[in-house]
Amino acid sequence: MILDELVPDVRDRVKVLGPIEGEALIARLEQHHLDIVEPLEHLYGDGTDLAILARAVVDVVVDAALARPEALRLLDRRREIDHGWFQRSRMVGYVCYADRFAGDLPSVRERLDYLAELGVTYLHLMPLLKPRAGPSDGGYAVADYREVDPRLGTMDDLEQLAGDLHHRGMSMCIDLVLNHTAAEHPWAQAALAGDPTYRRFYRVFPDRTQPDAFERTLPEVFPDTSPGSFTHVEGLGWVWTTFESFQWDLDWTNPDVFAAMLDTVLFLANKGVDVLRLDAAPFLWKREGTDSQNQTEAHLIVQALRGLVTVAAPGLAFKVEAIVAPDQLVTYLGAHEGYRPEGHLAYNNQLMVMLWSSLASRDTRLAAAALRRLKSIPPGTAWMTYLRGHDDIGWAVSDEDAWSVGLDPASHRAFLSDFFSGSHPGSFARGEVFQHNPGTGDRRISGTAAALSGLDAARAAGDEEQVESALRRLLLMYSVVYSFGGIPLLYMGDELGLPNDPHWADDEEHRTDNRWMHRPPMDWDAAERRHDATSVEGRIFSGIRGMATTRARLLALRAGADTTVLDSGNTHVLAYARRHERGATFLGLANFSDDPVEVGADVLTEVFRRRPVERLGSPGVSLTGPGVRLPAWGWVWLSDH
Ligand code: GLC
């Protein structure tokens, strides 16, 4: 076998690490042999000498292992023993832009106490590598993967921040854009200058023949601002640009692209990054006649990267960003016909969509059907659960799920867009439509969690009762996010109920992208009010902090076990249970109705042998009857001990 032949050489090279570390690396290489070789063969076996490719990529891995700082090797050692480190129920994520949160990376270091107070143990900093000048799709058009955006700081600052986080038992996640580089990246510039090696890094066509053929089946990601998937570049031809015209898709059929990106991943791992968010992974492989998403090869690329990266940096985890149809989601965690190590983490986009759908319709039947049909995830992985992120919300409601509960899928999706953009009569939400696609009828939604939950409208109306309802809705939604299973993610500002940014369009570069309305700068004055129990901020902050504290004590909320969605006996109430292998049991109940409800005792007896105890819940929950009484938008976490 290809890698076996390399072992004597590798053993020689890693001698300097000492016998214990060196032999551990060899063991990992042997252990992950199949995980590496099978995908590489499938991807590149046809046109490439695999022995040469294997040597090249193993060289990259060994170089990285030799360069890996000792502090990180220590973390590797811990995580090799405790490989479920990211599954702990103490894990709570916070997502922010470094500049919008604190100004720059050194200032983020000054704000770690704030995060600790919230119970955060995992910090996802939005794109921070050097972007192109001018519009950069929020930093997703990277001009240099080895430099930090100078406005935010330097690589040294990033390393120091990682060190501080580790010291506090926190981990750090950053984005890595695999699908495309900025048109200004040196690879793209070399391609433009006529260098044939780098010309092969991108997908370039001399005329429209192939682009036209592909476009027959390609959906558009940004139909408003960047229609089509190809851009004509003077002196080069038609370049594949799935997203914006300045984001050039890399050609992953070229093994040099694979090797270059592997090197990039390991470079970042060695700076102290714990989790890499692999941006837009479903788009990595294109195939004519398809939508060029979720192709088998896109999975194989992630699998091969994971296998190789594990050899040098076993403590690094991949979070795959795949916001895809519900049936596809679990495949990014390696749940294929058999298990294939792929992402450690992936976004539970289905839960996110279903929470908003339940909130608008006051009905959890669709959520229950859809979440029940979501396949199990492999035991060594975890979902990221979230209410919203920096992106728009797209209505990933499968036709099958909608029909199964008697809903017409297209009209339900249209209802959700109307509701959350505030145009549906009686809607409390204040979002906006993002990228209306008249062809498909899709209208995605922008807006902060608070705005979509009704807080902006209630505050504008100065209506205290409405404010109260909006707070209840926001906390209801987060109560599910924090307990459904996986790592909950809190988007910056949600803990204070930050409204839509009224100034989002003032910045010339943001004007055409209303996702900026839900990426407001941190309001530290509002944060000052977090200890005032009568303020809006104080109530949300303490509610969310309480969820983190309680969650950390609940063994059943550890990831790696399935969540069961139960029949609550009430269309307004979502009921979900979790069980840890040691027997700890959990039941979450969430009432999406504007009125109080009674949940029958059946649900309790289905989960618990004895009467459960309330671990956390909204004010007004009562367990004095045979079942549970939940107030309007009330929720409760029950457990057996
Ligand atoms: C991901 C990001 C999104 C970005 C796109 C292109 O989906 O979340 O913000 O526009 O990738 O990089």
mmCIF file of N, CA, C and O in Angstrom, residues 85 88-94 115-116 118-123 165 168-172 487:
data_model
loop_
_atom_site.group_PDB
_atom_site.id
_atom_site.type_symbol
_atom_site.label_atom_id
_atom_site.label_comp_id
_atom_site.label_asym_id
_atom_site.label_seq_id
_atom_site.Cartn_x
_atom_site.Cartn_y
_atom_site.Cartn_z
ATOM 1 N N TRP A 85 -14.047 15.724 23.228
ATOM 2 C CA TRP A 85 -13.886 17.008 23.949
ATOM 3 C C TRP A 85 -14.912 18.038 23.512
ATOM 4 O O TRP A 85 -15.396 18.815 24.330
ATOM 5 N N ARG A 88 -18.876 17.772 25.036
ATOM 6 C CA ARG A 88 -19.251 18.077 26.416
ATOM 7 C C ARG A 88 -20.439 19.024 26.508
ATOM 8 O O ARG A 88 -20.541 19.953 25.705
ATOM 9 N N SER A 89 -21.243 18.854 27.558
ATOM 10 C CA SER A 89 -22.386 19.763 27.670
ATOM 11 C C SER A 89 -21.940 21.148 28.149
ATOM 12 O O SER A 89 -22.717 22.097 28.094
ATOM 13 N N ARG A 90 -20.691 21.291 28.572
ATOM 14 C CA ARG A 90 -20.215 22.632 28.917
ATOM 15 C C ARG A 90 -19.908 23.471 27.661
ATOM 16 O O ARG A 90 -19.666 24.666 27.738
ATOM 17 N N MET A 91 -19.933 22.844 26.490
ATOM 18 C CA MET A 91 -19.618 23.585 25.267
ATOM 19 C C MET A 91 -20.741 24.558 24.918
ATOM 20 O O MET A 91 -21.900 24.167 24.803
ATOM 21 N N VAL A 92 -20.359 25.806 24.775
ATOM 22 C CA VAL A 92 -21.293 26.846 24.349
ATOM 23 C C VAL A 92 -20.523 27.779 23.420
ATOM 24 O O VAL A 92 -19.446 28.266 23.785
ATOM 25 N N GLY A 93 -21.051 28.002 22.240
ATOM 26 C CA GLY A 93 -20.322 28.802 21.255
ATOM 27 C C GLY A 93 -20.834 30.231 21.149
ATOM 28 O O GLY A 93 -22.004 30.515 21.433
ATOM 29 N N TYR A 94 -19.937 31.109 20.749
ATOM 30 C CA TYR A 94 -20.279 32.525 20.522
ATOM 31 C C TYR A 94 -19.693 32.895 19.166
ATOM 32 O O TYR A 94 -18.538 32.562 18.877
ATOM 33 N N LEU A 115 -17.220 36.972 27.835
ATOM 34 C CA LEU A 115 -17.644 35.689 27.269
ATOM 35 C C LEU A 115 -17.725 34.621 28.354
ATOM 36 O O LEU A 115 -18.652 33.797 28.375
ATOM 37 N N ALA A 116 -16.755 34.652 29.248
ATOM 38 C CA ALA A 116 -16.753 33.662 30.335
ATOM 39 C C ALA A 116 -18.013 33.826 31.188
ATOM 40 O O ALA A 116 -18.631 32.848 31.608
ATOM 41 N N LEU A 118 -20.834 34.701 30.227
ATOM 42 C CA LEU A 118 -21.964 34.118 29.491
ATOM 43 C C LEU A 118 -21.903 32.591 29.427
ATOM 44 O O LEU A 118 -22.779 31.958 28.864
ATOM 45 N N GLY A 119 -20.801 32.044 29.930
ATOM 46 C CA GLY A 119 -20.638 30.588 29.881
ATOM 47 C C GLY A 119 -20.084 30.094 28.559
ATOM 48 O O GLY A 119 -20.163 28.910 28.239
ATOM 49 N N VAL A 120 -19.509 31.021 27.772
ATOM 50 C CA VAL A 120 -18.991 30.640 26.452
ATOM 51 C C VAL A 120 -17.682 29.857 26.592
ATOM 52 O O VAL A 120 -16.808 30.238 27.373
ATOM 53 N N THR A 121 -17.553 28.772 25.831
ATOM 54 C CA THR A 121 -16.322 27.975 25.870
ATOM 55 C C THR A 121 -15.732 27.802 24.475
ATOM 56 O O THR A 121 -14.747 27.096 24.289
ATOM 57 N N TYR A 122 -16.376 28.401 23.500
ATOM 58 C CA TYR A 122 -15.975 28.200 22.107
ATOM 59 C C TYR A 122 -16.245 29.492 21.366
ATOM 60 O O TYR A 122 -17.384 29.967 21.351
ATOM 61 N N LEU A 123 -15.205 30.075 20.821
ATOM 62 C CA LEU A 123 -15.358 31.370 20.158
ATOM 63 C C LEU A 123 -15.143 31.227 18.660
ATOM 64 O O LEU A 123 -14.060 30.852 18.209
ATOM 65 N N LEU A 165 -7.308 31.841 25.085
ATOM 66 C CA LEU A 165 -8.531 31.036 25.114
ATOM 67 C C LEU A 165 -8.231 29.661 25.709
ATOM 68 O O LEU A 165 -8.956 29.165 26.576
ATOM 69 N N ARG A 168 -8.016 29.434 29.326
ATOM 70 C CA ARG A 168 -9.308 29.480 30.016
ATOM 71 C C ARG A 168 -10.170 28.261 29.712
ATOM 72 O O ARG A 168 -11.361 28.236 30.038
ATOM 73 N N GLY A 169 -9.602 27.292 29.010
ATOM 74 C CA GLY A 169 -10.401 26.112 28.663
ATOM 75 C C GLY A 169 -11.392 26.390 27.544
ATOM 76 O O GLY A 169 -12.409 25.713 27.401
ATOM 77 N N MET A 170 -11.096 27.430 26.744
ATOM 78 C CA MET A 170 -11.976 27.750 25.612
ATOM 79 C C MET A 170 -11.263 27.364 24.319
ATOM 80 O O MET A 170 -10.042 27.252 24.277
ATOM 81 N N SER A 171 -12.045 27.191 23.271
ATOM 82 C CA SER A 171 -11.423 26.887 21.991
ATOM 83 C C SER A 171 -11.788 27.952 20.962
ATOM 84 O O SER A 171 -12.710 28.738 21.164
ATOM 85 N N MET A 172 -11.035 27.943 19.868
ATOM 86 C CA MET A 172 -11.203 28.996 18.865
ATOM 87 C C MET A 172 -11.512 28.399 17.500
ATOM 88 O O MET A 172 -10.872 27.447 17.068
ATOM 89 N N ILE A 487 -23.501 21.530 20.060
ATOM 90 C CA ILE A 487 -22.942 22.765 20.610
ATOM 91 C C ILE A 487 -23.866 23.920 20.236
ATOM 92 O O ILE A 487 -24.049 24.199 19.053
#
